[in-house]
Amino acid sequence: MKLQAITDNFQEANVEALAVAVFKDEKPSSGFLKELDTLIGGHISSIIKTDEFKGESGDTAYFLFEPNGKGKASRLLLIGAGDRESYNASEIAVLAGTAARNLRKRNIKSFALAARSDGDAADAATNAATGVIASHFELDKYKTDDKNDKKIDTFVLYVESGDAKDLKDALTRGEIIGDSMNFTRDLANEPPNVLHPTEMAKRAEKMAKEVGLKCEILDESKMEKLGMGSLLSVSKGSAQPAKFIVLRYEPKKSTGKKGELLALVGKGITFDTGGISIKPAEGMDAMKYDMSGGATVIGTMRAIGLLKPTVPVLGIVAAVENMPGSAATRPSDIVTASNGKTVEILNTDAEGRLVLADAVVYAEKQGATRIVDMATLTGAVIIALGDLNTAVLGNDQDLINEIIECGKEMGENFWQLPIGKEYSKAIKSDIADIKNIGGGRKAGTIIGAVFIQEFIKDAKWAHLDIAGTAWSDDAKPHRSKGPTAVAVRTLLKLVEKSQ
Ligand code: BES
Ligand code: MN
Ligand code: ZN
């Protein structure tokens, strides 16, 4: 896609359509909107007088008009931007995505967007490009017919002022972020017969080569040598061997504090049948996305490789298939993790925490001082927060606050749940150090987190339970249904701020 930024002559952009953000209750009585209103013969004033378009976010209105001789555009799309006061950069991504999806449907290939933010123009450009690119993701990869292949080929962003080079760079950053989100979503969307642990590792390796990251894949014998009995217990029932994916980004010149290393750790269960504690048939197909946390790590690392921040980042994915084969782990088995702790496995469907246990131990052994893990860990988080907030828990309030703050900036919601000694009591085992489930159904998301905490030594740690937010059951005006690439943008912001 061609991405371009302009600072004047919006109406004369060389595109088929103009898209314009309109605020709630905004009247085209002066300035920018008035000029457009005149251009299209007063239709903006007319529609604003009706109930059809109020500038609420989600509102759209579409007009055809005679080009005025200067520009070639003959279509205008108004997009509601909601309250002017709360309008921020991340909303520009939604707005740009909404415009792109709307115009693609009409077979339009090029458009210019007036996002109308008074904030930083480069920020607006990054978000607009992210939104337009991310809005192109479709679920139809495996359709042989009836594909949605209508694409925008030229996107022009209009901002009031800004340095041309800065804006160009900002658009490129947005393109990298949008492409990396779509890369994440493609991984999450793959069927589990295609994307087993070996394939997930291959995709990570190929990506690493393309963007210049170091990549190391540990096989099961290496994992055994490292004593990863907890992770390997999950893989036992599967014909597919587990793969432990390690991605490393090291900047040429680091500006971070010496010795500081951020690790992103993802649950990569390529399919979760539940194992011997097998899941009911209904809805089991959704468990192909049980590797979304891992996909987020790989996609975020892709963006990091291309954006080249000045701090090092370690990316780790425990890629494992949870199947009930004859060699599978049984409820009541006891295994030893790589930090020496023994775990009584009472439910083989609580497998995410088992693979993350060895993954966070590895991260810390590699020098990680801050660890953020991402996992579709518990059904309980869907009951608690639905699909609107990702749960965040951890041992360091500053890190948690930073994640919540970065999320706000990027339009992703995180909500903190507590942890603590009283909760940790629930996973004490009678015959091993700990067990992998609590007593009953109480505080399921917290129990999952405190289990992982048992494997953190000194690092600052935050856990993101994305079971409710990694997949969207319905399409939105700015994105298709399916995998959401949740947390990619927030994590990139976190990395950016650690520079
Ligand atoms: N992958 C599931 C959690 C999940 C459920 C993700 C629904 C997305 C949608 C996880 O491995 C799991 O099975 N968790 C169990 C834990 C329980 C056995 C303690 C759960 O949440 O029921
Ligand atoms: Mn499970
Ligand atoms: Zn799972």
PDB file of N, CA and C in Angstrom, residues 9 14 28 88-89 110 134 159 191 210 231 268-269 277 297 299 319 331 366 373 389 399 404 436:
ATOM      1  N   ASN A   9      -4.159  21.395   0.744  1.00  0.00           N
ATOM      2  CA  ASN A   9      -4.967  20.999  -0.415  1.00  0.00           C
ATOM      3  C   ASN A   9      -5.606  19.614  -0.286  1.00  0.00           C
ATOM      4  N   ASN A  14      -4.884  13.345  -4.896  1.00  0.00           N
ATOM      5  CA  ASN A  14      -5.099  12.541  -6.085  1.00  0.00           C
ATOM      6  C   ASN A  14      -5.669  11.163  -5.721  1.00  0.00           C
ATOM      7  N   PRO A  28     -21.212  22.416  10.323  1.00  0.00           N
ATOM      8  CA  PRO A  28     -20.306  22.864   9.256  1.00  0.00           C
ATOM      9  C   PRO A  28     -20.455  24.349   8.970  1.00  0.00           C
ATOM     10  N   ASN A  88      -8.467  10.873  20.853  1.00  0.00           N
ATOM     11  CA  ASN A  88      -7.005  10.744  20.993  1.00  0.00           C
ATOM     12  C   ASN A  88      -6.419   9.932  19.843  1.00  0.00           C
ATOM     13  N   ALA A  89      -5.097   9.813  19.850  1.00  0.00           N
ATOM     14  CA  ALA A  89      -4.398   9.194  18.717  1.00  0.00           C
ATOM     15  C   ALA A  89      -4.927   7.793  18.412  1.00  0.00           C
ATOM     16  N   SER A 110      -8.376   4.182  -3.466  1.00  0.00           N
ATOM     17  CA  SER A 110      -7.528   5.241  -2.911  1.00  0.00           C
ATOM     18  C   SER A 110      -8.390   6.253  -2.164  1.00  0.00           C
ATOM     19  N   ALA A 134      -4.314  -2.603   9.412  1.00  0.00           N
ATOM     20  CA  ALA A 134      -4.935  -3.658  10.228  1.00  0.00           C
ATOM     21  C   ALA A 134      -6.364  -3.957   9.767  1.00  0.00           C
ATOM     22  N   VAL A 159      -2.895  16.206   7.399  1.00  0.00           N
ATOM     23  CA  VAL A 159      -2.746  16.841   8.715  1.00  0.00           C
ATOM     24  C   VAL A 159      -2.445  18.318   8.491  1.00  0.00           C
ATOM     25  N   PRO A 191      -5.420 -23.071  11.189  1.00  0.00           N
ATOM     26  CA  PRO A 191      -5.965 -24.286  11.798  1.00  0.00           C
ATOM     27  C   PRO A 191      -4.835 -25.084  12.457  1.00  0.00           C
ATOM     28  N   GLU A 210      13.938 -12.578   8.312  1.00  0.00           N
ATOM     29  CA  GLU A 210      13.503 -11.430   7.509  1.00  0.00           C
ATOM     30  C   GLU A 210      13.745 -10.090   8.198  1.00  0.00           C
ATOM     31  N   LEU A 231       6.610 -28.214  31.371  1.00  0.00           N
ATOM     32  CA  LEU A 231       6.227 -27.980  29.973  1.00  0.00           C
ATOM     33  C   LEU A 231       6.060 -29.314  29.236  1.00  0.00           C
ATOM     34  N   GLY A 268       1.837 -20.840  23.902  1.00  0.00           N
ATOM     35  CA  GLY A 268       1.646 -21.241  22.503  1.00  0.00           C
ATOM     36  C   GLY A 268       1.046 -22.629  22.387  1.00  0.00           C
ATOM     37  N   ILE A 269      -0.115 -22.835  23.022  1.00  0.00           N
ATOM     38  CA  ILE A 269      -0.780 -24.136  22.897  1.00  0.00           C
ATOM     39  C   ILE A 269      -1.493 -24.149  21.530  1.00  0.00           C
ATOM     40  N   SER A 277      -8.049 -34.705  30.956  1.00  0.00           N
ATOM     41  CA  SER A 277      -9.191 -33.945  31.519  1.00  0.00           C
ATOM     42  C   SER A 277      -9.881 -33.255  30.346  1.00  0.00           C
ATOM     43  N   VAL A 297       3.576 -12.613  20.947  1.00  0.00           N
ATOM     44  CA  VAL A 297       5.021 -12.449  21.150  1.00  0.00           C
ATOM     45  C   VAL A 297       5.745 -12.418  19.799  1.00  0.00           C
ATOM     46  N   GLY A 299       4.558 -11.727  16.794  1.00  0.00           N
ATOM     47  CA  GLY A 299       4.185 -10.535  16.033  1.00  0.00           C
ATOM     48  C   GLY A 299       4.818  -9.269  16.606  1.00  0.00           C
ATOM     49  N   ALA A 319       5.651 -23.516  22.569  1.00  0.00           N
ATOM     50  CA  ALA A 319       4.716 -24.049  21.580  1.00  0.00           C
ATOM     51  C   ALA A 319       4.499 -25.542  21.829  1.00  0.00           C
ATOM     52  N   PRO A 331      -4.158 -36.996  35.433  1.00  0.00           N
ATOM     53  CA  PRO A 331      -4.437 -36.260  36.672  1.00  0.00           C
ATOM     54  C   PRO A 331      -3.911 -37.106  37.837  1.00  0.00           C
ATOM     55  N   GLN A 366      17.960 -16.328  31.381  1.00  0.00           N
ATOM     56  CA  GLN A 366      18.580 -15.586  30.276  1.00  0.00           C
ATOM     57  C   GLN A 366      18.842 -14.124  30.650  1.00  0.00           C
ATOM     58  N   ASP A 373       4.073 -11.899  30.607  1.00  0.00           N
ATOM     59  CA  ASP A 373       3.597 -13.088  29.908  1.00  0.00           C
ATOM     60  C   ASP A 373       2.175 -12.878  29.423  1.00  0.00           C
ATOM     61  N   ASN A 389     -11.947  -6.115  28.353  1.00  0.00           N
ATOM     62  CA  ASN A 389     -10.739  -5.833  29.124  1.00  0.00           C
ATOM     63  C   ASN A 389      -9.881  -7.082  29.225  1.00  0.00           C
ATOM     64  N   LEU A 399       5.095  -1.766  37.038  1.00  0.00           N
ATOM     65  CA  LEU A 399       4.995  -2.421  35.723  1.00  0.00           C
ATOM     66  C   LEU A 399       3.529  -2.554  35.305  1.00  0.00           C
ATOM     67  N   ILE A 404      -1.113  -0.645  31.960  1.00  0.00           N
ATOM     68  CA  ILE A 404      -2.463  -0.059  31.884  1.00  0.00           C
ATOM     69  C   ILE A 404      -2.399   1.283  31.150  1.00  0.00           C
ATOM     70  N   ASN A 436      -1.665 -27.856  40.218  1.00  0.00           N
ATOM     71  CA  ASN A 436      -1.898 -26.914  39.114  1.00  0.00           C
ATOM     72  C   ASN A 436      -3.311 -26.347  39.067  1.00  0.00           C
TER      73      ASN A 436
END
